[in-house]
mmCIF file of N, CA and C in Angstrom:
data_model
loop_
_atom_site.group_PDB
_atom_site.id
_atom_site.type_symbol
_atom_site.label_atom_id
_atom_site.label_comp_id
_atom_site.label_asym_id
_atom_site.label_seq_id
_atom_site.Cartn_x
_atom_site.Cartn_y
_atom_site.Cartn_z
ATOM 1 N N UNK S 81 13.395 8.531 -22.995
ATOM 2 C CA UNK S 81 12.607 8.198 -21.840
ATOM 3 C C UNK S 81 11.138 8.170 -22.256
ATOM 4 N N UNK S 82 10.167 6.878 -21.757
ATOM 5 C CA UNK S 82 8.889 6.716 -22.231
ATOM 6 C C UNK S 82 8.490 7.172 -20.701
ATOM 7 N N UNK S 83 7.549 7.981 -20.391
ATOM 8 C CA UNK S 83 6.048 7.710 -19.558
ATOM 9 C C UNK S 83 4.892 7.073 -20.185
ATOM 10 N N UNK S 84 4.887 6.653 -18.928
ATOM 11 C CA UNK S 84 3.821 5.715 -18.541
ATOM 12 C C UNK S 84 2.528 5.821 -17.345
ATOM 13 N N UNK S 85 1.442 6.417 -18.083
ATOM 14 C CA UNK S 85 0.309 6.701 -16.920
ATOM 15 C C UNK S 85 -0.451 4.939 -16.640
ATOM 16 N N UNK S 86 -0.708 4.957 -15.385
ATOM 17 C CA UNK S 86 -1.591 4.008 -14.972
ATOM 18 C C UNK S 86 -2.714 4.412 -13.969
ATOM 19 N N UNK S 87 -3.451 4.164 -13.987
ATOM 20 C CA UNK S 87 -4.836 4.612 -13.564
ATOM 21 C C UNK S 87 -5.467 3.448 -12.581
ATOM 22 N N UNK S 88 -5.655 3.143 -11.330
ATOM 23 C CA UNK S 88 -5.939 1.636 -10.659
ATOM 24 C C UNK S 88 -7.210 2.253 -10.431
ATOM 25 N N UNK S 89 -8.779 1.518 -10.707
ATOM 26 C CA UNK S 89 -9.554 1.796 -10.722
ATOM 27 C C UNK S 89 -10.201 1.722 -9.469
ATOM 28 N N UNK S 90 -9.637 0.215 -9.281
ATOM 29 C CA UNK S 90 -10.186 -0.618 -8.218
ATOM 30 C C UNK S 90 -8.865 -1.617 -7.838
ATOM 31 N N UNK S 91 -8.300 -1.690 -5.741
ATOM 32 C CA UNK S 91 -7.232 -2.054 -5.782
ATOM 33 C C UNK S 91 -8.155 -3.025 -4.377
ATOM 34 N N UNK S 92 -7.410 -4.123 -4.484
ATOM 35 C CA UNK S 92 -7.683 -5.311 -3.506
ATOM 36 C C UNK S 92 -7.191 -4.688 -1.795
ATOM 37 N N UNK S 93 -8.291 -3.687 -1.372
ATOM 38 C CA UNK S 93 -7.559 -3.291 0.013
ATOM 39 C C UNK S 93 -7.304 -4.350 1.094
ATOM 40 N N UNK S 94 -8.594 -5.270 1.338
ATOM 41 C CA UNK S 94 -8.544 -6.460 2.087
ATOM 42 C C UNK S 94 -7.211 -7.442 2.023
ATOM 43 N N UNK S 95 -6.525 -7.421 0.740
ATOM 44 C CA UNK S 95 -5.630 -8.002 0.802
ATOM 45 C C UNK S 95 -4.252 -7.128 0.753
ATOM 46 N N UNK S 96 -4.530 -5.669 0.880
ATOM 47 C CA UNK S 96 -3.326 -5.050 1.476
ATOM 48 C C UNK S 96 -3.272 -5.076 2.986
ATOM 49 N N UNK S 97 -4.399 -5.160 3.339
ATOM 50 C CA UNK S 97 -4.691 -5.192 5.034
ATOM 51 C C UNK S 97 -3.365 -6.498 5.188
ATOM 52 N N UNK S 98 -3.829 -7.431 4.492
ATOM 53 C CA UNK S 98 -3.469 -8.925 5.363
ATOM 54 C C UNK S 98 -2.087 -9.120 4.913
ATOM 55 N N UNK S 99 -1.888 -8.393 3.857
ATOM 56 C CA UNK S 99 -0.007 -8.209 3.234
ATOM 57 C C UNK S 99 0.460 -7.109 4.494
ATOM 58 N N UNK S 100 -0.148 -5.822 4.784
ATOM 59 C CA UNK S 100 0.855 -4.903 5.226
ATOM 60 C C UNK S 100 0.239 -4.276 6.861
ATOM 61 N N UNK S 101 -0.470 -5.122 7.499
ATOM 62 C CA UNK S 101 -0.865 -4.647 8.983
ATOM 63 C C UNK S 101 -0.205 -4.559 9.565
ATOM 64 N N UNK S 102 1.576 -4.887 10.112
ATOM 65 C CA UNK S 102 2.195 -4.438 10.628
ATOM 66 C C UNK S 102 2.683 -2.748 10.082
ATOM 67 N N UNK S 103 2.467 -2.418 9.108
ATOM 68 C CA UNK S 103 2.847 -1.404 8.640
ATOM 69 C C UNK S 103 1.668 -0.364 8.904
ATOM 70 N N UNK S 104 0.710 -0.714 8.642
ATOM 71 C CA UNK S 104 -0.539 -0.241 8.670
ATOM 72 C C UNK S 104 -0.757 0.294 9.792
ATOM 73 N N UNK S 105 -0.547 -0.706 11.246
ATOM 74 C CA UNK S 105 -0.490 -0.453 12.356
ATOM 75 C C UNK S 105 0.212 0.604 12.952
ATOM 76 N N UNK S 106 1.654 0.416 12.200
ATOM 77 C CA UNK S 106 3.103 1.244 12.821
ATOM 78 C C UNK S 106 2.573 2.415 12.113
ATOM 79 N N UNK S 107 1.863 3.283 11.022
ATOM 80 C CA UNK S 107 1.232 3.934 10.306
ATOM 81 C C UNK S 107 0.028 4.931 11.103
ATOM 82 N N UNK S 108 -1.230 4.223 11.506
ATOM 83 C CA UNK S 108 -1.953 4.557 12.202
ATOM 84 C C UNK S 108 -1.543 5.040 13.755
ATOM 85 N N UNK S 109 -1.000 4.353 14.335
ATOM 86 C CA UNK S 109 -0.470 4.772 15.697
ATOM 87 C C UNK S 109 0.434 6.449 15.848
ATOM 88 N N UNK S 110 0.851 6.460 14.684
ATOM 89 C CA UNK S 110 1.792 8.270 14.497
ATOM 90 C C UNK S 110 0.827 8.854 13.881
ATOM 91 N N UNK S 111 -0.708 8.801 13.756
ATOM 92 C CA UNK S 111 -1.515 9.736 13.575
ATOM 93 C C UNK S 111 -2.442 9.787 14.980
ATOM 94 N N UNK S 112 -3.145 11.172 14.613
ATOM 95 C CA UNK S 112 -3.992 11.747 16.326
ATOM 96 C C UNK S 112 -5.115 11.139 15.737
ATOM 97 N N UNK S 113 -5.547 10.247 15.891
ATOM 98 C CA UNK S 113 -7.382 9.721 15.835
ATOM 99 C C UNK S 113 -7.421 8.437 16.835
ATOM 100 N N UNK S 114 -8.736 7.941 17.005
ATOM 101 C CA UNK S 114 -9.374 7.393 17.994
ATOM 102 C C UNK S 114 -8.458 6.210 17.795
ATOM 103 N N UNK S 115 -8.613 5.600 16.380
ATOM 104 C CA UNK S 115 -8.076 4.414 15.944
ATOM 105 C C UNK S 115 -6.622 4.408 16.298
ATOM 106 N N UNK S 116 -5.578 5.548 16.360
ATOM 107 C CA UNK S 116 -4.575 4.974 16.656
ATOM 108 C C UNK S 116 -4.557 5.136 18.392
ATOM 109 N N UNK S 117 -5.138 5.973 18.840
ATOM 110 C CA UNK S 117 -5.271 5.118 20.565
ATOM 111 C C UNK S 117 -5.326 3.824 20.768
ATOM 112 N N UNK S 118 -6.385 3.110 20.540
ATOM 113 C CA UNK S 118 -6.913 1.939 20.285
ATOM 114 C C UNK S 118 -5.706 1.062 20.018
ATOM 115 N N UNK S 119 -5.115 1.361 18.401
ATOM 116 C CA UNK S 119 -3.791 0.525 18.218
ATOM 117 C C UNK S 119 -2.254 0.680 19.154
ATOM 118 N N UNK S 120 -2.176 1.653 19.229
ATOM 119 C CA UNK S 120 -1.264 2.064 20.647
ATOM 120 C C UNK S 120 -1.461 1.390 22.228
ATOM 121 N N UNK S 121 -3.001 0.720 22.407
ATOM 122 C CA UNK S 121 -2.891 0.135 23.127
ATOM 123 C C UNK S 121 -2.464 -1.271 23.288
ATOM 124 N N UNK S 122 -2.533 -1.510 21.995
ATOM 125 C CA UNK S 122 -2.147 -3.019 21.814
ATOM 126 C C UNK S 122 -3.897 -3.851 21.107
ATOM 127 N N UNK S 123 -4.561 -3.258 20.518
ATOM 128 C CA UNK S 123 -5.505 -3.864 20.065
ATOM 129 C C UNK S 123 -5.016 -5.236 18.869
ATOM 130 N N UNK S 124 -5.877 -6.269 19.743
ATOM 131 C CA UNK S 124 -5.576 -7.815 18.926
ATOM 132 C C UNK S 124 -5.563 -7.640 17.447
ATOM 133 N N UNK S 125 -4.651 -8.474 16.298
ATOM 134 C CA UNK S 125 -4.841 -8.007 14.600
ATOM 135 C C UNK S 125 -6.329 -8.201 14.449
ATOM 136 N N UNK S 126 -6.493 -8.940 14.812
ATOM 137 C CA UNK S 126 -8.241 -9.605 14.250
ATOM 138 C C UNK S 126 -8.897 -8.297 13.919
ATOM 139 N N UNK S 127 -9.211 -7.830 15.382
ATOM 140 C CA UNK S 127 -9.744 -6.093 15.738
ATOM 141 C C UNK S 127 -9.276 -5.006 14.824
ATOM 142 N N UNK S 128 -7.580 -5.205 14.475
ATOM 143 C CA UNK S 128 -7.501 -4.247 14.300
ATOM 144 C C UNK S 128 -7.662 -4.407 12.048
ATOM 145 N N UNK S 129 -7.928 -5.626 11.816
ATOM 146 C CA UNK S 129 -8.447 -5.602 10.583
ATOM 147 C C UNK S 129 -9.639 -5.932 10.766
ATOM 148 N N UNK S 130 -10.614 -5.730 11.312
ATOM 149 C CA UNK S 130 -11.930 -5.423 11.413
ATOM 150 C C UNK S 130 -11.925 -3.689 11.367
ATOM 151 N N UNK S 131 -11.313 -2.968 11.527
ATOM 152 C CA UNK S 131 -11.275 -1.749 12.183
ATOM 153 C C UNK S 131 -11.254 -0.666 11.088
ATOM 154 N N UNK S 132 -9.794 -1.244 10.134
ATOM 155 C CA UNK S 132 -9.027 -1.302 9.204
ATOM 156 C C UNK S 132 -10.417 -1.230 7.663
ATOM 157 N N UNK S 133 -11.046 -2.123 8.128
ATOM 158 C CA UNK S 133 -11.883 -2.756 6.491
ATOM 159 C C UNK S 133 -13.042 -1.449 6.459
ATOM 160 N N UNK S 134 -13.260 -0.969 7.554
ATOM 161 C CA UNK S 134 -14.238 0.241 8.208
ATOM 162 C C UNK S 134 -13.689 1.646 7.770
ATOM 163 N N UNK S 135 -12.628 1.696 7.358
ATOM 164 C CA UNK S 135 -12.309 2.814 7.463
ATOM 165 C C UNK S 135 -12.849 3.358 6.156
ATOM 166 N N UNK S 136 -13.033 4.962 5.955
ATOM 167 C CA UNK S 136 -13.721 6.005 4.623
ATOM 168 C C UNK S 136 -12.676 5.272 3.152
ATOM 169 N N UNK S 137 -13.228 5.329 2.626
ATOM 170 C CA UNK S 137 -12.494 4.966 1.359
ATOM 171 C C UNK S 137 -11.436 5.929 0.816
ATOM 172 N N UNK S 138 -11.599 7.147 1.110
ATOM 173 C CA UNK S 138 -10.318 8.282 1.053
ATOM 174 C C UNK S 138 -9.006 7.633 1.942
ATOM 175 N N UNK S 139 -9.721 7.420 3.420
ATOM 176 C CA UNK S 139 -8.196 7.098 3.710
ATOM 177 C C UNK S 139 -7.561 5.805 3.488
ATOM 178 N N UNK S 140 -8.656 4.878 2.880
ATOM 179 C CA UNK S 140 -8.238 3.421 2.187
ATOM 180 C C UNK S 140 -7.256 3.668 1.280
ATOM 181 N N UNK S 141 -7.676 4.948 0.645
ATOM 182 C CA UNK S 141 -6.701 5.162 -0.704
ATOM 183 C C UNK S 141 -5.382 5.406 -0.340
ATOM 184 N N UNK S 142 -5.214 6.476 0.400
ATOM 185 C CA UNK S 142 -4.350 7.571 1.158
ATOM 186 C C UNK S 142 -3.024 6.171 1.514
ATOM 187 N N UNK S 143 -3.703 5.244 2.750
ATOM 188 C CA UNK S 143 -3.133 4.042 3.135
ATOM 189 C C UNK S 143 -2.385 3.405 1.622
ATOM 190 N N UNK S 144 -3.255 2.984 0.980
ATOM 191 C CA UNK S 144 -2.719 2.317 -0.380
ATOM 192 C C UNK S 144 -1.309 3.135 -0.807
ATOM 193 N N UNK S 145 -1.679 4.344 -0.797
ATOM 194 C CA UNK S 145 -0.529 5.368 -1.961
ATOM 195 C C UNK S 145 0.648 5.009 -1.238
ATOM 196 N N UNK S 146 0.852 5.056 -0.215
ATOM 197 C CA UNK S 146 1.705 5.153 1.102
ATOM 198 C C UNK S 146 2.283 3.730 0.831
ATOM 199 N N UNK S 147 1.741 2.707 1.129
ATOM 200 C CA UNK S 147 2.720 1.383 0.641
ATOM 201 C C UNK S 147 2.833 1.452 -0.799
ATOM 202 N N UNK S 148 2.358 1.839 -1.477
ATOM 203 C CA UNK S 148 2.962 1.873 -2.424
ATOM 204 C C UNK S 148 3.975 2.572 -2.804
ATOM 205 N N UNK S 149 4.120 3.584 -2.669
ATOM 206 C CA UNK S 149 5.548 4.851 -2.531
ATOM 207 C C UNK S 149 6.329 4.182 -1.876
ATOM 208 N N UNK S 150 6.089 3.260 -0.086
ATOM 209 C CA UNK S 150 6.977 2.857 0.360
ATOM 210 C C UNK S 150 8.036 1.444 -0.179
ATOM 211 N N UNK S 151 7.090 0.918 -1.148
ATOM 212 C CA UNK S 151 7.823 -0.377 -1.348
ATOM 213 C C UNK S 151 7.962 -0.009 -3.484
ATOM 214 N N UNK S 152 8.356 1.430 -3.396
ATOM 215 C CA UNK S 152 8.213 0.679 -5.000
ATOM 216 C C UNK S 152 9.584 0.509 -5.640
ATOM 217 N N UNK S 153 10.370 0.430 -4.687
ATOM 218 C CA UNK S 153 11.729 -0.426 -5.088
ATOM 219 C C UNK S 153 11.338 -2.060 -5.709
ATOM 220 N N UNK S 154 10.874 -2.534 -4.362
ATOM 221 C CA UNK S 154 10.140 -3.959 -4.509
ATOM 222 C C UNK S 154 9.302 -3.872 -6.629
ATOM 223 N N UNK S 155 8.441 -2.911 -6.342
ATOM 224 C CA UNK S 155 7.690 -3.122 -7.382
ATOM 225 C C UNK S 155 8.532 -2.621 -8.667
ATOM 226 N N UNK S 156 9.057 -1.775 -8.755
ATOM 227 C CA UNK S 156 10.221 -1.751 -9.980
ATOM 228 C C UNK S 156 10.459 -3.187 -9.741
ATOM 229 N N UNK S 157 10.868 -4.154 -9.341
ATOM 230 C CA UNK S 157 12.012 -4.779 -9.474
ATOM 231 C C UNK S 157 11.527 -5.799 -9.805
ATOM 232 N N UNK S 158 9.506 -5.971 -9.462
ATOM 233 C CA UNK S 158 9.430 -7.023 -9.748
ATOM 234 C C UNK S 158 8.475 -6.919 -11.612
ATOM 235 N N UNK S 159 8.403 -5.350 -11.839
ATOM 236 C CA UNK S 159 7.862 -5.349 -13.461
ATOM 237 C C UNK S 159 8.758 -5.708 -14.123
ATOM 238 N N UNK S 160 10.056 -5.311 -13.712
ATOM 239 C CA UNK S 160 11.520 -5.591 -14.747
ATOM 240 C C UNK S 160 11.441 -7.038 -14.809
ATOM 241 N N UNK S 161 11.548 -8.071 -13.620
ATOM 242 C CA UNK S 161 11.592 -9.317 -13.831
ATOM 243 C C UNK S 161 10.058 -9.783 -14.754
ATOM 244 N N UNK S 162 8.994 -9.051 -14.612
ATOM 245 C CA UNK S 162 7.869 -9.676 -15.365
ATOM 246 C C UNK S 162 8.690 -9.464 -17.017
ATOM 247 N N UNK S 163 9.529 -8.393 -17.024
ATOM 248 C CA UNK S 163 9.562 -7.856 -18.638
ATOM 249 C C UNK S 163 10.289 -9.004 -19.412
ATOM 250 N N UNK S 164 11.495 -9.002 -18.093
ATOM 251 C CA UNK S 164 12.468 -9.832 -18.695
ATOM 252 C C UNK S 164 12.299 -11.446 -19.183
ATOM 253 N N UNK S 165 11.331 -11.858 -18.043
ATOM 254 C CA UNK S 165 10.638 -13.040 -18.607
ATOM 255 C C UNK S 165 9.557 -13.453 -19.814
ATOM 256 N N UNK S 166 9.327 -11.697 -20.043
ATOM 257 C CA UNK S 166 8.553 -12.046 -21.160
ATOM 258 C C UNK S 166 8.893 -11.668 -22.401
ATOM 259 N N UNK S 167 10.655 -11.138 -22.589
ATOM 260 C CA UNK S 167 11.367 -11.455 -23.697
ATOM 261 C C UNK S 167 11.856 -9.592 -23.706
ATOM 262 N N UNK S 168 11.147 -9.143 -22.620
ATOM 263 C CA UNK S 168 11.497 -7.591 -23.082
ATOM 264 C C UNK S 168 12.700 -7.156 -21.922
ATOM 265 N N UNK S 169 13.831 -6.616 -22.517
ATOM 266 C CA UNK S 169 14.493 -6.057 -21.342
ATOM 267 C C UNK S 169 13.960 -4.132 -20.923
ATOM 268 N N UNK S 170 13.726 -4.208 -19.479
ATOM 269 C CA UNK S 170 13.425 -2.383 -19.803
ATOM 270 C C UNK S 170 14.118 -2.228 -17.967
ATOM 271 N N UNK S 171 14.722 -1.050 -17.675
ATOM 272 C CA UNK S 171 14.659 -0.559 -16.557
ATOM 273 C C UNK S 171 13.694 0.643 -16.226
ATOM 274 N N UNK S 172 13.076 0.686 -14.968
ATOM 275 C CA UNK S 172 11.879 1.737 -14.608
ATOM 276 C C UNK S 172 13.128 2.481 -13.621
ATOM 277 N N UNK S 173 12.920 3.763 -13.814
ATOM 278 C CA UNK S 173 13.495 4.710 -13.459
ATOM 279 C C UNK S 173 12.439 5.265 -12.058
ATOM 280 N N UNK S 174 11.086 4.988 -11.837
ATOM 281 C CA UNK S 174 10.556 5.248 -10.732
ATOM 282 C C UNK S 174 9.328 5.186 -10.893
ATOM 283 N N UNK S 175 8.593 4.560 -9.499
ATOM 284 C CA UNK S 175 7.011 4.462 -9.918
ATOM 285 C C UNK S 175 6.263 4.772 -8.605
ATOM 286 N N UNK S 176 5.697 5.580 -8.820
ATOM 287 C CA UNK S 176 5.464 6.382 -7.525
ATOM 288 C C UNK S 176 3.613 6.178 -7.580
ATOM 289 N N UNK S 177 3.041 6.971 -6.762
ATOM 290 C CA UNK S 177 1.402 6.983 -6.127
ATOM 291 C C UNK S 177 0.819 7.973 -5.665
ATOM 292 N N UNK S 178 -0.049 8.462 -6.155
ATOM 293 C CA UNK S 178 -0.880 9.914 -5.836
ATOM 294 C C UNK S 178 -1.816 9.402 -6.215
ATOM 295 N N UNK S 179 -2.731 10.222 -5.043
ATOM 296 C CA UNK S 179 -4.515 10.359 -5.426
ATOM 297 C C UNK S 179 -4.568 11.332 -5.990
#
């Protein structure tokens, strides 16, 4: 078994907003802050990725780790296909996200 550290310095949040705002949304609303009142009421997407792009950069991160843990079936599945296309066969045993 190899580990493998990766370190993301800098991650495209704006375009996790516009990949995962239904999630984001369903996310924010089961926490106690202003913002998920707001989204609980039904605030328009526009608003609520205006809202979203505002938020502290801790919980930008926090948000990030979270789809990422949640989908890294998806993402195993899609390094294996990068490997395999690029002549290497490997299976990832798990790829997880912490701040």
């Amino acid at each position: 078994m190899i580990h493998i550290d990766i370190t993301l310095e800098d991650i495209d949040f704006d375009g996790l907003i516009d990949l995962y705002l239904p999630l984001m949304m369903d996310k924010l609303r089961e926490s106690d802050s202003a913002i998920s009142r707001l989204l609980s009421g039904g605030m328009p997407e526009n608003l609520a990725k205006a809202t979203l792009h505002k938020l502290p950069p801790d919980t930008k991160a926090r948000i990030a780790v979270e789809l990422i843990n949640r989908n890294s079936d998806n993402l195993k599945a899609e390094v294996e296909q990068y490997a395999r296309e690029n002549g290497v066969g490997i299976r990832i045993g798990r790829i997880t996200a912490a701040i």
